[in-house]
């Protein structure tokens, strides 16, 4: 499998979907509820997803596709990443993860903070990631162990900077996390105390791109959504960001498994220890929080 070719195809698909979104989002879009957790969907999600899925299917007919709105699209054959053309995990298959509009809740209220995201996974491991921001026209992409690219070329790592007033941090949590969840409440409260600013963008992939290019200093995720996690985490990792689970162990982003396995801190290596300390403090405080 030529991963650089896959990256180029994914970038082209994201650009095409982004063009459709940009032309159709002059203001707020009509949204419909999706599920019971407060998420929404628009016709724009569906149109962009259809375009991406059709492009991926035409180029990679054997690959499985998991799309945000339409679910699983089985491949025409089982082409295994560990086969003669592959380089992935044993027993796996090539799977594309497609988030056609990450930030639908923002678009629904007329806020132009959204991106298109795609990841190619070998088994459960992301090997290609693409994030495209239609508003700016900028695209970020990565191939595992081959680095990350931005609009101006290779991403050489988040810049090191002094943080006298604390870091600027991004926060993401899964749709299934209750407002009453004491761990989530304690994490957010501790972040507000320790950070200069906390961003909750409702578009995690946008947050990952900001981290990869050095616009924010770190990111904390709690029971994060699985579909958009691999693309963003791979992009940040290849840009020099370190990602660890709350237990301090290196974190491998995967869309599989329970949400409880998708809690992490992400930051330049010099800041990861501080974020793990923040998480530890939040865990100590959580049992003492009054119930809601």
Coordinates of C-alpha atoms in Angstrom, one line a residue:
X1 CA 0.0 0.0 0.0
X2 CA 1.4 3.4 -1.1
X3 CA 0.6 5.6 1.9
X4 CA 1.8 8.7 0.2
X5 CA -0.7 8.0 -2.6
X6 CA -3.4 7.4 0.0
X7 CA -2.5 10.7 1.6
X8 CA -2.8 12.6 -1.7
X9 CA -6.2 11.0 -2.5
X10 CA -7.5 11.8 1.0
X11 CA -6.4 15.4 0.7
X12 CA -8.1 15.7 -2.7
X13 CA -11.3 14.2 -1.2
X14 CA -11.2 16.6 1.8
X15 CA -10.6 19.6 -0.5
X16 CA -13.6 18.7 -2.7
X17 CA -15.8 18.2 0.4
X18 CA -14.5 21.5 1.8
X19 CA -15.4 23.4 -1.3
X20 CA -19.0 22.1 -1.1
X21 CA -19.2 23.1 2.6
X22 CA -17.6 26.5 2.1
X23 CA -20.0 27.4 -0.7
X24 CA -23.0 26.3 1.4
X25 CA -22.2 27.8 4.8
X26 CA -22.8 31.5 4.5
X27 CA -24.7 31.4 7.7
X28 CA -26.5 29.1 10.1
X29 CA -27.6 25.7 8.7
X30 CA -30.8 23.9 9.5
X31 CA -29.9 21.1 11.9
X32 CA -31.7 18.0 13.1
X33 CA -31.1 16.1 16.3
X34 CA -28.9 13.0 16.1
X35 CA -29.1 10.5 18.9
X36 CA -29.9 11.4 22.5
X37 CA -26.7 13.1 23.5
X38 CA -27.3 16.6 22.0
X39 CA -25.5 16.0 18.7
X40 CA -26.9 17.3 15.4
X41 CA -26.7 16.6 11.7
X42 CA -27.3 18.8 8.6
X43 CA -27.8 18.1 4.9
X44 CA -24.3 19.5 4.5
X45 CA -22.8 16.6 6.6
X46 CA -24.6 14.1 4.3
X47 CA -23.6 15.8 1.0
X48 CA -19.9 16.1 2.0
X49 CA -19.8 12.6 3.3
X50 CA -21.3 11.2 0.1
X51 CA -18.7 13.0 -2.0
X52 CA -15.8 11.7 0.2
X53 CA -17.1 8.1 0.3
X54 CA -17.6 8.0 -3.5
X55 CA -14.0 9.2 -4.1
X56 CA -12.5 6.7 -1.6
X57 CA -14.5 3.9 -2.9
X58 CA -13.5 4.6 -6.5
X59 CA -9.8 4.7 -5.6
X60 CA -9.7 2.0 -3.0
X61 CA -12.6 -0.5 -3.7
X62 CA -11.2 -3.1 -1.3
X63 CA -11.0 -0.8 1.7
X64 CA -13.6 -0.6 4.5
X65 CA -15.0 2.9 5.1
X66 CA -16.6 4.0 8.4
X67 CA -18.4 7.3 7.9
X68 CA -19.9 9.6 10.6
X69 CA -23.4 9.6 9.2
X70 CA -23.8 6.6 7.0
X71 CA -21.9 4.1 9.0
X72 CA -19.9 1.1 7.7
X73 CA -19.3 0.6 4.0
X74 CA -17.7 -2.8 3.5
X75 CA -14.9 -3.2 1.0
X76 CA -15.1 -5.4 -2.1
X77 CA -12.4 -7.7 -0.8
X78 CA -10.4 -8.3 2.3
X79 CA -7.1 -6.6 1.5
X80 CA -5.1 -7.1 4.7
X81 CA -2.5 -4.5 5.7
X82 CA -0.1 -7.4 6.7
X83 CA -0.3 -8.9 3.3
X84 CA 2.3 -8.6 0.5
X85 CA 1.3 -5.0 -0.2
X86 CA 0.7 -4.0 3.4
X87 CA 2.5 -2.7 6.5
X88 CA 0.0 -2.8 9.2
X89 CA -1.1 -4.8 12.2
X90 CA -1.5 -8.6 11.8
X91 CA -5.0 -9.7 11.0
X92 CA -6.2 -6.2 10.3
X93 CA -7.7 -4.5 7.3
X94 CA -7.5 -1.1 5.7
X95 CA -10.2 1.1 7.1
X96 CA -11.0 4.8 6.3
X97 CA -12.6 6.9 9.0
X98 CA -14.5 9.9 7.6
X99 CA -15.8 12.9 9.5
X100 CA -17.2 15.1 6.8
X101 CA -18.0 18.0 9.0
X102 CA -16.4 18.1 12.4
X103 CA -18.1 21.1 14.0
X104 CA -21.7 20.6 12.9
X105 CA -23.0 22.2 16.2
X106 CA -21.0 25.3 15.3
X107 CA -22.3 25.5 11.7
X108 CA -25.8 25.1 13.0
X109 CA -25.5 28.4 14.8
X110 CA -23.6 30.2 12.1
X111 CA -20.2 29.9 13.7
X112 CA -17.6 29.1 11.0
X113 CA -15.4 26.8 13.1
X114 CA -15.4 23.4 11.4
X115 CA -13.1 21.1 9.5
X116 CA -13.2 17.9 7.3
X117 CA -11.2 14.9 8.7
X118 CA -10.1 11.6 7.2
X119 CA -7.9 8.8 8.6
X120 CA -6.7 5.6 7.0
X121 CA -6.0 2.8 9.6
X122 CA -4.0 -0.4 9.2
X123 CA -6.0 -2.6 11.5
X124 CA -6.7 -0.2 14.4
X125 CA -3.5 2.0 13.9
X126 CA -3.9 5.3 12.0
X127 CA -1.3 5.5 9.2
X128 CA -2.6 8.5 7.3
X129 CA -4.4 11.6 8.6
X130 CA -5.9 14.6 6.9
X131 CA -7.6 17.7 8.4
X132 CA -8.9 20.4 6.0
X133 CA -10.3 23.8 7.1
X134 CA -12.7 25.1 4.4
X135 CA -12.8 28.6 5.9
X136 CA -9.1 29.3 5.4
X137 CA -8.6 26.7 2.7
X138 CA -5.7 25.3 4.7
X139 CA -4.9 21.6 4.9
X140 CA -2.8 19.5 7.3
X141 CA -1.8 15.9 6.7
X142 CA 0.4 13.2 8.0
X143 CA 1.8 9.8 7.2
X144 CA 2.9 7.6 10.1
X145 CA 6.7 7.9 10.7
X146 CA 7.0 10.2 7.7
X147 CA 6.1 13.5 9.3
X148 CA 3.3 16.1 9.0
X149 CA 2.6 18.7 6.3
X150 CA 0.9 22.1 6.6
X151 CA 0.1 24.8 4.1
X152 CA 3.7 26.1 4.2
X153 CA 5.4 22.7 4.1
X154 CA 6.6 20.2 6.8
X155 CA 5.5 20.9 10.4
X156 CA 8.7 20.9 12.5
X157 CA 7.1 20.8 15.9
X158 CA 5.2 23.2 18.1
X159 CA 7.3 26.2 19.0
X160 CA 8.8 26.3 22.5
X161 CA 7.5 29.4 24.4
X162 CA 7.4 30.8 27.9
X163 CA 4.1 30.3 29.7
X164 CA 4.1 32.8 32.6
X165 CA 0.3 32.9 32.8
X166 CA -0.3 29.2 32.1
X167 CA -0.9 27.3 28.9
X168 CA -3.7 27.7 26.4
X169 CA -5.4 24.3 26.4
X170 CA -8.0 22.6 24.3
X171 CA -10.7 20.3 25.8
X172 CA -12.7 17.6 24.2
X173 CA -15.1 15.1 25.7
X174 CA -17.3 12.4 24.1
X175 CA -21.0 13.0 23.4
X176 CA -21.9 10.4 26.0
X177 CA -20.3 12.2 28.9
X178 CA -22.9 13.4 31.4
X179 CA -22.9 17.0 32.7
X180 CA -22.9 15.4 36.1
X181 CA -19.8 13.3 35.5
X182 CA -17.6 14.2 38.5
X183 CA -14.4 13.3 36.7
X184 CA -15.2 15.6 33.7
X185 CA -16.3 18.4 36.0
X186 CA -13.2 18.2 38.1
X187 CA -11.0 18.1 35.0
X188 CA -12.6 21.2 33.6
X189 CA -12.4 23.1 36.9
X190 CA -8.8 22.3 37.3
X191 CA -8.0 23.3 33.8
X192 CA -9.7 26.7 34.4
X193 CA -7.5 27.3 37.4
X194 CA -4.2 26.2 35.9
X195 CA -4.6 27.4 32.2
X196 CA -4.5 30.9 30.8
X197 CA -7.4 29.9 28.6
X198 CA -9.4 26.7 27.9
X199 CA -11.0 26.2 24.5
X200 CA -13.9 23.8 23.9
X201 CA -14.5 24.2 20.2
X202 CA -16.9 21.3 19.6
X203 CA -14.6 20.5 16.7
X204 CA -11.8 18.3 18.1
X205 CA -10.0 18.0 14.7
X206 CA -9.7 21.8 14.6
X207 CA -8.2 21.7 18.0
X208 CA -5.7 19.0 17.0
X209 CA -4.6 21.1 14.0
X210 CA -4.1 24.1 16.2
X211 CA -2.0 22.0 18.5
X212 CA 0.1 20.6 15.6
X213 CA 0.9 24.0 14.3
X214 CA 1.6 25.5 17.7
X215 CA -1.4 27.8 18.2
X216 CA -2.4 26.2 21.5
X217 CA -0.1 24.6 24.0
X218 CA -1.9 21.3 24.9
X219 CA -5.0 19.3 24.8
X220 CA -6.9 17.1 27.2
X221 CA -9.5 14.6 26.1
X222 CA -11.9 12.7 28.3
X223 CA -13.8 9.7 26.9
X224 CA -13.2 11.3 23.4
X225 CA -15.2 10.4 20.3
X226 CA -13.5 7.7 18.3
X227 CA -14.1 8.6 14.7
X228 CA -12.2 11.8 14.6
X229 CA -9.5 10.9 17.1
X230 CA -7.1 8.9 14.9
X231 CA -6.6 11.6 12.2
X232 CA -6.0 14.4 14.7
X233 CA -3.8 12.4 17.0
X234 CA -1.6 11.2 14.1
X235 CA -1.2 14.7 12.7
X236 CA -0.2 16.0 16.1
X237 CA 2.2 13.1 16.8
X238 CA 3.9 13.5 13.5
X239 CA 4.3 17.2 14.2
X240 CA 6.2 16.5 17.4
X241 CA 3.4 16.4 20.0
X242 CA 3.6 13.7 22.7
X243 CA 0.3 12.0 23.6
X244 CA -0.2 10.0 26.8
X245 CA -3.1 8.3 28.6
X246 CA -4.1 9.6 32.0
X247 CA -1.9 6.8 33.5
X248 CA 1.1 8.3 31.8
X249 CA 1.5 5.5 29.3
X250 CA 2.0 6.4 25.6
X251 CA -1.4 6.7 24.0
X252 CA -2.3 5.0 20.7
X253 CA -5.3 6.7 19.2
X254 CA -7.9 4.2 18.0
X255 CA -11.6 4.4 17.0
X256 CA -12.1 1.0 18.5
X257 CA -12.8 0.0 22.1
X258 CA -14.8 1.7 24.8
X259 CA -14.8 5.5 25.3
X260 CA -13.2 4.9 28.7
X261 CA -10.0 4.0 26.8
X262 CA -9.9 7.3 25.0
X263 CA -8.8 9.8 27.7
X264 CA -5.4 11.5 27.1
X265 CA -3.2 14.5 27.4
X266 CA -1.3 15.9 24.4
X267 CA 1.4 18.5 24.4
X268 CA 5.0 19.2 23.4
X269 CA 7.3 16.9 25.5
X270 CA 8.2 19.7 27.8
X271 CA 4.6 20.3 28.9
X272 CA 3.3 16.7 29.1
X273 CA 4.3 16.2 32.7
X274 CA 2.5 19.4 33.8
X275 CA -0.7 18.1 32.1
X276 CA -0.4 14.7 33.8
X277 CA 0.0 16.5 37.1
X278 CA -3.2 18.5 36.3
X279 CA -5.1 15.3 35.6
X280 CA -3.8 13.7 38.9
X281 CA -5.0 16.8 40.9
X282 CA -8.4 16.7 39.2
X283 CA -8.7 13.0 40.1
X284 CA -8.0 13.8 43.7
X285 CA -10.6 16.6 43.8
X286 CA -13.4 14.7 42.0
X287 CA -14.7 12.7 45.0
X288 CA -15.2 15.9 47.0
X289 CA -17.4 17.7 44.4
X290 CA -21.0 18.3 45.5
X291 CA -23.5 16.4 43.4
X292 CA -25.4 18.2 40.7

